[in-house]
Amino acid sequence: MQLKKLKLIEPDTYQEKLADMFAREVYETNREMYELRNQNNRLKVIADIYVGKMAEFAVWNYLQRDGKDATFPDIVIYTANKKSYDADITCGDVKIHVKSCISLGVYPVSWVFQPNDPVTINPSNKDYLALVSIEEDRFFQGYFVKAMDVMKIYEAPK
């Protein structure tokens, strides 16, 4: 499958501040959930949440620039029992699930999914993935792919 790499739009300082506050609050309100998943490094978890939200803003900025009517990334802090696998951004009836990773150059770019996430096991025709990689210089790149088209290429983490 050949995908076209897109240059996304870097989040602005306001979005960066929102992502930072969001990451810190999400961690504090859901610490027990992270610990149950053996994610005990507070700074790493907060950094991962921050990177994910920054990727959502980069995708949203890209869609806005293209004139798409996309929903703003959700910055509501939910308790663990209110969390869902809903799309991060919707654009009309298209549901966009944003996945992010930091490109370190030494390792190939890859994304991690929850094995019970419906988008990985039973995606609808309207589910899309925005696979975002972030370079060290805050260069955001992404691939948009229909979730159904990648179901057969998932692998266990290495």
XYZ file of N, CA, C and O in Angstrom:
632
model
N 0.843 -1.172 0.000
C 0.000 0.000 0.000
C 0.890 1.237 0.000
O 1.726 1.411 0.879
N 0.732 2.071 -0.994
C 1.513 3.293 -1.115
C 0.696 4.465 -0.557
O -0.401 4.723 -1.025
N 1.233 5.141 0.442
C 0.559 6.274 1.054
C 1.329 7.554 0.761
O 2.558 7.543 0.682
N 0.600 8.644 0.633
C 1.230 9.940 0.395
C 1.468 10.636 1.736
O 0.551 10.797 2.535
N 2.719 11.031 1.971
C 3.075 11.752 3.187
C 2.669 13.214 3.035
O 2.992 13.855 2.039
N 1.959 13.733 4.022
C 1.485 15.114 3.992
C 2.195 15.939 5.048
O 2.457 15.458 6.156
N 2.505 17.182 4.702
C 3.070 18.106 5.687
C 1.899 18.740 6.431
O 1.057 19.395 5.825
N 1.839 18.488 7.720
C 0.764 19.035 8.538
C 1.162 20.422 9.049
O 2.289 20.870 8.828
N 0.240 21.073 9.733
C 0.470 22.440 10.226
C 0.796 22.387 11.717
O -0.014 21.921 12.525
N 1.978 22.864 12.072
C 2.423 22.865 13.468
C 1.429 23.613 14.356
O 0.933 24.680 13.979
N 1.122 23.071 15.527
C 0.243 23.786 16.464
C 0.838 25.134 16.857
O 2.057 25.281 16.965
N -0.038 26.102 17.076
C 0.421 27.421 17.512
C 0.639 27.407 19.027
O 0.405 26.404 19.691
N 1.093 28.519 19.583
C 1.433 28.558 21.013
C 0.202 28.343 21.893
O 0.310 27.733 22.960
N -0.953 28.825 21.461
C -2.183 28.620 22.223
C -2.514 27.125 22.273
O -2.805 26.573 23.337
N -2.440 26.453 21.140
C -2.717 25.023 21.087
C -1.691 24.245 21.897
O -2.020 23.259 22.563
N -0.454 24.696 21.861
C 0.594 24.051 22.640
C 0.298 24.142 24.138
O 0.454 23.162 24.880
N -0.149 25.305 24.588
C -0.502 25.484 26.006
C -1.695 24.603 26.375
O -1.723 23.995 27.449
N -2.696 24.532 25.486
C -3.845 23.660 25.736
C -3.397 22.207 25.856
O -3.844 21.480 26.747
N -2.523 21.771 24.959
C -2.028 20.389 24.983
C -1.279 20.105 26.282
O -1.431 19.037 26.884
N -0.477 21.065 26.733
C 0.285 20.900 27.968
C -0.645 20.792 29.180
O -0.512 19.867 29.993
N -1.596 21.717 29.293
C -2.531 21.664 30.422
C -3.372 20.388 30.371
O -3.603 19.744 31.397
N -3.816 20.019 29.178
C -4.612 18.816 29.000
C -3.834 17.587 29.474
O -4.342 16.764 30.246
N -2.601 17.447 29.033
C -1.797 16.274 29.378
C -1.614 16.149 30.888
O -1.756 15.053 31.453
N -1.315 17.250 31.551
C -1.095 17.210 33.001
C -2.381 16.843 33.754
O -2.353 16.047 34.696
N -3.489 17.424 33.349
C -4.758 17.143 34.023
C -5.250 15.729 33.751
O -5.764 15.065 34.650
N -5.117 15.265 32.519
C -5.540 13.898 32.198
C -4.761 12.908 33.049
O -5.332 11.970 33.606
N -3.466 13.117 33.161
C -2.666 12.205 33.970
C -3.169 12.180 35.414
O -3.359 11.110 35.999
N -3.357 13.349 35.986
C -3.754 13.415 37.397
C -5.123 12.787 37.645
O -5.339 12.165 38.670
N -6.053 12.932 36.716
C -7.399 12.397 36.932
C -7.516 10.919 36.568
O -8.520 10.291 36.899
N -6.497 10.370 35.896
C -6.561 8.963 35.470
C -5.312 8.172 35.860
O -5.006 7.165 35.241
N -4.604 8.640 36.874
C -3.347 8.006 37.284
C -3.513 6.511 37.556
O -2.676 5.706 37.132
N -4.584 6.127 38.231
C -4.783 4.709 38.571
C -4.873 3.849 37.307
O -4.355 2.735 37.254
N -5.539 4.366 36.273
C -5.671 3.614 35.023
C -4.292 3.381 34.399
O -3.998 2.281 33.941
N -3.459 4.402 34.390
C -2.117 4.255 33.813
C -1.291 3.248 34.620
O -0.568 2.433 34.056
N -1.410 3.311 35.934
C -0.664 2.377 36.777
C -1.117 0.939 36.546
O -0.296 0.021 36.558
N -2.416 0.727 36.320
C -2.917 -0.619 36.019
C -2.315 -1.172 34.733
O -2.183 -2.380 34.571
N -1.947 -0.285 33.810
C -1.339 -0.699 32.540
C 0.188 -0.645 32.621
O 0.861 -0.614 31.604
N 0.718 -0.613 33.853
C 2.168 -0.555 34.099
C 2.831 0.666 33.465
O 3.986 0.604 33.051
N 2.101 1.743 33.391
C 2.665 3.008 32.910
C 2.905 3.881 34.135
O 2.096 4.742 34.484
N 4.019 3.640 34.802
C 4.299 4.267 36.090
C 5.199 5.498 36.005
O 5.386 6.183 36.993
N 5.765 5.757 34.847
C 6.648 6.909 34.695
C 5.789 8.133 34.373
O 5.370 8.343 33.239
N 5.520 8.931 35.397
C 4.626 10.089 35.279
C 5.020 11.003 34.121
O 4.182 11.390 33.305
N 6.289 11.363 34.026
C 6.732 12.290 32.984
C 6.561 11.702 31.584
O 6.192 12.412 30.649
N 6.815 10.406 31.434
C 6.649 9.744 30.135
C 5.181 9.726 29.716
O 4.851 10.004 28.566
N 4.297 9.403 30.651
C 2.860 9.364 30.340
C 2.371 10.757 29.944
O 1.667 10.914 28.942
N 2.752 11.758 30.706
C 2.341 13.138 30.384
C 2.891 13.535 29.016
O 2.172 14.136 28.204
N 4.134 13.200 28.742
C 4.726 13.525 27.438
C 3.984 12.834 26.303
O 3.735 13.438 25.252
N 3.597 11.582 26.503
C 2.862 10.848 25.469
C 1.492 11.475 25.206
O 1.063 11.599 24.055
N 0.803 11.864 26.270
C -0.503 12.513 26.115
C -0.336 13.846 25.383
O -1.104 14.175 24.473
N 0.681 14.596 25.761
C 0.974 15.890 25.123
C 1.238 15.718 23.629
O 0.666 16.432 22.799
N 2.083 14.768 23.276
C 2.413 14.525 21.860
C 1.153 14.142 21.087
O 0.932 14.617 19.971
N 0.312 13.314 21.685
C -0.932 12.917 21.028
C -1.850 14.090 20.759
O -2.429 14.214 19.667
N -1.970 14.979 21.732
C -2.850 16.147 21.550
C -2.240 17.118 20.537
O -2.962 17.699 19.727
N -0.919 17.272 20.553
C -0.266 18.130 19.563
C -0.508 17.590 18.152
O -0.740 18.350 17.211
N -0.471 16.265 17.997
C -0.745 15.648 16.694
C -2.185 15.941 16.257
O -2.434 16.232 15.088
N -3.119 15.875 17.190
C -4.511 16.199 16.861
C -4.623 17.643 16.367
O -5.314 17.918 15.380
N -3.941 18.554 17.038
C -3.977 19.959 16.596
C -3.350 20.117 15.213
O -3.849 20.883 14.390
N -2.267 19.403 14.944
C -1.622 19.488 13.630
C -2.566 18.995 12.536
O -2.649 19.596 11.456
N -3.289 17.919 12.793
C -4.270 17.396 11.824
C -5.400 18.398 11.655
O -5.805 18.727 10.534
N -5.912 18.920 12.759
C -7.014 19.892 12.692
C -6.586 21.141 11.915
O -7.327 21.632 11.065
N -5.379 21.634 12.189
C -4.867 22.810 11.467
C -4.796 22.528 9.966
O -5.150 23.385 9.145
N -4.345 21.346 9.609
C -4.255 20.960 8.198
C -5.648 20.954 7.555
O -5.836 21.496 6.461
N -6.600 20.352 8.228
C -7.964 20.288 7.693
C -8.570 21.678 7.573
O -9.259 21.982 6.594
N -8.325 22.529 8.561
C -8.837 23.903 8.519
C -8.256 24.666 7.331
O -8.971 25.370 6.635
N -6.956 24.511 7.114
C -6.316 25.191 5.995
C -6.915 24.752 4.661
O -7.034 25.544 3.723
N -7.319 23.476 4.593
C -7.937 22.951 3.373
C -9.427 23.278 3.275
O -10.094 22.796 2.367
N -9.933 24.058 4.232
C -11.330 24.478 4.181
C -12.327 23.436 4.651
O -13.523 23.558 4.405
N -11.843 22.413 5.348
C -12.726 21.364 5.854
C -13.376 21.817 7.163
O -12.758 22.495 7.969
N -14.619 21.428 7.350
C -15.343 21.747 8.575
C -15.132 20.616 9.573
O -15.942 19.695 9.674
N -14.019 20.669 10.277
C -13.639 19.610 11.211
C -13.869 20.068 12.647
O -13.719 21.248 12.964
N -14.222 19.116 13.506
C -14.414 19.448 14.917
C -13.053 19.718 15.573
O -12.054 19.091 15.235
N -13.051 20.648 16.496
C -11.848 20.996 17.250
C -11.475 19.820 18.145
O -12.354 19.163 18.711
N -10.190 19.530 18.302
C -9.788 18.435 19.190
C -10.384 18.607 20.600
O -10.413 19.711 21.146
N -10.843 17.515 21.146
C -11.504 17.504 22.450
C -10.483 17.754 23.555
O -9.476 17.064 23.648
N -10.755 18.751 24.385
C -9.860 19.044 25.504
C -10.586 18.889 26.843
O -10.121 19.375 27.862
N -11.705 18.181 26.825
C -12.428 17.894 28.060
C -11.666 16.807 28.816
O -11.177 15.854 28.219
N -11.583 16.946 30.131
C -10.912 15.957 30.962
C -11.981 14.976 31.454
O -12.855 15.339 32.228
N -11.902 13.740 30.977
C -12.864 12.716 31.355
C -12.272 11.815 32.436
O -11.069 11.549 32.434
N -13.127 11.335 33.321
C -12.684 10.312 34.261
C -12.547 9.006 33.482
O -13.086 8.868 32.377
N -11.827 8.059 34.057
C -11.534 6.804 33.358
C -12.793 6.108 32.862
O -12.821 5.573 31.754
N -13.871 6.131 33.645
C -15.098 5.430 33.232
C -15.865 6.162 32.134
O -16.805 5.603 31.571
N -15.473 7.369 31.796
C -16.142 8.139 30.730
C -15.332 8.171 29.437
O -15.774 8.726 28.445
N -14.145 7.567 29.470
C -13.310 7.553 28.269
C -13.917 6.637 27.222
O -14.635 5.696 27.547
N -13.610 6.927 25.958
C -14.154 6.096 24.881
C -13.132 6.001 23.756
O -12.088 6.650 23.787
N -13.467 5.201 22.774
C -12.639 5.068 21.584
C -13.202 5.905 20.439
O -12.901 5.652 19.281
N -13.999 6.906 20.766
C -14.559 7.763 19.725
C -13.441 8.431 18.919
O -12.319 8.588 19.408
N -13.792 8.845 17.726
C -12.837 9.542 16.864
C -12.352 10.821 17.540
O -13.081 11.453 18.308
N -11.126 11.197 17.233
C -10.557 12.429 17.782
C -11.115 13.661 17.081
O -11.288 14.706 17.698
N -11.368 13.529 15.800
C -11.869 14.639 14.975
C -12.904 14.061 14.022
O -12.716 12.972 13.487
N -13.984 14.783 13.833
C -14.929 14.393 12.792
C -14.952 15.502 11.745
O -14.762 16.677 12.047
N -15.186 15.091 10.533
C -15.214 16.007 9.398
C -16.395 15.543 8.541
O -16.258 14.594 7.764
N -17.555 16.172 8.763
C -18.770 15.660 8.151
C -19.082 14.326 8.798
O -19.109 14.217 10.019
N -19.262 13.291 7.991
C -19.526 11.964 8.559
C -18.268 11.100 8.639
O -18.330 9.938 9.010
N -17.119 11.679 8.331
C -15.843 10.967 8.418
C -15.315 11.083 9.848
O -15.284 12.162 10.435
N -14.887 9.949 10.399
C -14.344 9.891 11.756
C -12.835 9.690 11.660
O -12.384 8.692 11.105
N -12.080 10.632 12.201
C -10.622 10.584 12.107
C -10.038 10.243 13.472
O -10.231 10.962 14.451
N -9.304 9.143 13.503
C -8.629 8.682 14.716
C -7.148 9.028 14.554
O -6.477 8.488 13.681
N -6.659 9.951 15.368
C -5.283 10.433 15.244
C -4.361 9.572 16.103
O -4.610 9.391 17.292
N -3.317 9.056 15.481
C -2.286 8.284 16.177
C -0.963 8.992 15.942
O -0.680 9.454 14.836
N -0.137 9.075 16.981
C 1.099 9.853 16.864
C 2.310 9.056 17.310
O 2.206 8.106 18.085
N 3.449 9.477 16.797
C 4.733 8.951 17.267
C 5.799 10.012 17.013
O 5.628 10.889 16.162
N 6.855 9.921 17.780
C 7.991 10.816 17.574
C 9.023 10.058 16.748
O 9.398 8.937 17.092
N 9.450 10.659 15.665
C 10.434 10.041 14.792
C 11.824 10.342 15.333
O 12.224 11.495 15.432
N 12.535 9.274 15.697
C 13.874 9.446 16.255
C 14.971 9.174 15.238
O 16.142 9.305 15.540
N 14.603 8.733 14.048
C 15.592 8.490 13.010
C 16.278 7.144 13.109
O 16.544 6.505 12.117
N 16.566 6.700 14.312
C 17.252 5.429 14.504
C 16.288 4.258 14.283
O 16.652 3.236 13.744
N 15.049 4.442 14.707
C 14.040 3.401 14.612
C 13.031 3.747 13.524
O 12.764 4.915 13.267
N 12.430 2.730 12.907
C 11.391 3.032 11.920
C 10.170 3.641 12.605
O 9.906 3.374 13.775
N 9.461 4.465 11.884
C 8.252 5.093 12.409
C 7.183 4.022 12.556
O 6.984 3.196 11.669
N 6.511 4.025 13.721
C 5.415 3.080 13.946
C 4.447 3.675 14.960
O 4.792 4.614 15.680
N 3.249 3.123 14.998
C 2.205 3.625 15.879
C 1.671 2.465 16.696
O 1.613 1.340 16.222
N 1.264 2.758 17.923
C 0.752 1.726 18.824
C -0.749 1.926 18.981
O -1.228 3.046 19.170
N -1.480 0.815 18.910
C -2.929 0.827 19.052
C -3.330 -0.053 20.224
O -2.665 -1.045 20.511
N -4.414 0.288 20.876
C -4.979 -0.595 21.887
C -5.621 -1.770 21.154
O -6.379 -1.565 20.216
N -5.318 -3.001 21.548
C -5.834 -4.158 20.808
C -7.359 -4.276 20.834
O -7.942 -4.903 19.954
N -8.012 -3.671 21.811
C -9.469 -3.735 21.879
C -10.156 -2.491 21.311
O -11.367 -2.345 21.426
N -9.395 -1.607 20.675
C -9.960 -0.408 20.050
C -10.775 -0.845 18.831
O -10.251 -1.494 17.929
N -12.059 -0.508 18.789
C -12.900 -0.915 17.657
C -12.343 -0.501 16.291
O -12.583 -1.195 15.307
N -11.585 0.574 16.220
C -11.049 0.997 14.921
C -10.014 -0.004 14.395
O -9.760 -0.058 13.198
N -9.460 -0.843 15.279
C -8.489 -1.845 14.838
C -9.119 -3.199 14.566
O -8.534 -4.006 13.852
N -10.295 -3.461 15.137
C -10.896 -4.785 14.966
C -12.208 -4.779 14.180
O -12.562 -5.789 13.590
N -12.897 -3.650 14.174
C -14.172 -3.589 13.470
C -14.463 -2.163 12.998
O -15.460 -1.569 13.392
N -13.592 -1.607 12.156
C -13.805 -0.219 11.725
C -14.998 -0.110 10.773
O -15.304 -1.052 10.041
N -15.621 1.042 10.808
C -16.703 1.304 9.859
C -16.100 1.880 8.580
O -14.918 2.226 8.536
N -16.903 2.003 7.597
C -16.485 2.582 6.321
C -16.127 4.066 6.464
O -15.482 4.636 5.598
N -16.543 4.680 7.556
C -16.311 6.112 7.796
C -15.093 6.375 8.681
O -14.743 7.515 8.934
N -14.448 5.316 9.178
C -13.294 5.469 10.064
C -12.004 5.617 9.265
O -11.686 4.788 8.417
N -11.268 6.670 9.589
C -9.964 6.927 8.976
C -8.929 7.085 10.073
O -9.249 7.499 11.186
N -7.692 6.765 9.744
C -6.565 6.987 10.643
C -5.746 8.151 10.108
O -5.484 8.223 8.906
N -5.356 9.038 10.992
C -4.369 10.064 10.675
C -3.121 9.631 11.431
O -3.058 9.720 12.660
N -2.161 9.078 10.714
C -0.926 8.575 11.303
C 0.112 9.687 11.251
O 0.624 10.024 10.182
N 0.397 10.263 12.398
C 1.244 11.455 12.483
C 2.609 11.088 13.049
O 2.701 10.375 14.044
N 3.649 11.597 12.408
C 4.996 11.483 12.976
C 5.525 12.897 13.190
O 5.273 13.800 12.398
N 6.248 13.043 14.273
C 6.771 14.352 14.649
C 8.287 14.248 14.704
O 8.837 13.423 15.431
N 8.935 15.096 13.910
C 10.400 15.137 13.900
C 10.878 15.981 15.079
O 10.118 16.752 15.662
N 12.134 15.861 15.403
C 12.703 16.607 16.530
C 12.537 18.120 16.387
O 12.422 18.830 17.363
N 12.516 18.616 15.173
C 12.394 20.058 14.962
C 10.942 20.505 14.862
O 10.638 21.543 14.291
N 10.020 19.721 15.441
C 8.583 20.021 15.467
C 7.987 20.060 14.066
O 7.082 20.817 13.778
N 8.493 19.226 13.200
C 7.979 19.088 11.847
C 6.950 17.959 11.877
O 7.295 16.811 12.155
N 5.702 18.289 11.609
C 4.606 17.324 11.687
C 4.292 16.804 10.299
O 4.032 17.589 9.383
N 4.304 15.473 10.165
C 3.947 14.824 8.909
C 2.848 13.820 9.194
O 2.730 13.331 10.318
N 2.069 13.491 8.173
C 1.016 12.525 8.422
C 0.577 11.783 7.180
O 0.840 12.208 6.049
N -0.067 10.679 7.441
C -0.696 9.871 6.405
C -2.156 9.712 6.796
O -2.459 9.468 7.967
N -3.053 9.858 5.841
C -4.461 9.583 6.071
C -4.789 8.295 5.341
O -4.505 8.156 4.153
N -5.375 7.351 6.067
C -5.684 6.049 5.480
C -7.002 5.546 6.056
O -7.305 5.773 7.228
N -7.766 4.881 5.226
C -9.006 4.269 5.675
C -8.650 3.141 6.647
O -7.805 2.298 6.351
N -9.281 3.116 7.803
C -8.950 2.129 8.832
C -9.127 0.702 8.326
O -8.346 -0.185 8.687
N -10.113 0.474 7.492
C -10.348 -0.879 6.958
C -9.164 -1.369 6.114
O -8.915 -2.570 6.039
N -8.456 -0.443 5.488
C -7.376 -0.813 4.577
C -6.104 -1.277 5.276
O -5.204 -1.804 4.628
N -5.999 -1.070 6.579
C -4.778 -1.465 7.282
C -5.000 -2.607 8.271
O -4.057 -3.024 8.946
N -6.204 -3.132 8.330
C -6.506 -4.178 9.317
C -5.576 -5.386 9.214
O -5.221 -5.980 10.215
N -5.160 -5.735 8.029
C -4.359 -6.945 7.835
C -2.855 -6.725 8.059
O -2.078 -7.668 7.968
N -2.445 -5.493 8.332
C -1.005 -5.262 8.486
C -0.591 -4.940 9.922
O 0.571 -4.644 10.170
N -1.520 -5.014 10.872
C -1.144 -4.793 12.273
C -0.211 -5.900 12.741
O -0.357 -7.059 12.352
N 0.742 -5.531 13.591
C 1.671 -6.491 14.178
C 1.768 -6.221 15.673
O 1.510 -5.105 16.124
N 2.188 -7.221 16.412
C 2.439 -7.026 17.835
C 3.639 -6.094 18.005
O 4.546 -6.092 17.161
N 3.652 -5.283 19.061
C 4.807 -4.399 19.304
C 6.099 -5.208 19.441
O 6.091 -6.329 19.937
N 7.194 -4.599 18.986
C 8.508 -5.266 19.054
C 9.388 -4.574 20.062
O 9.294 -3.427 20.294
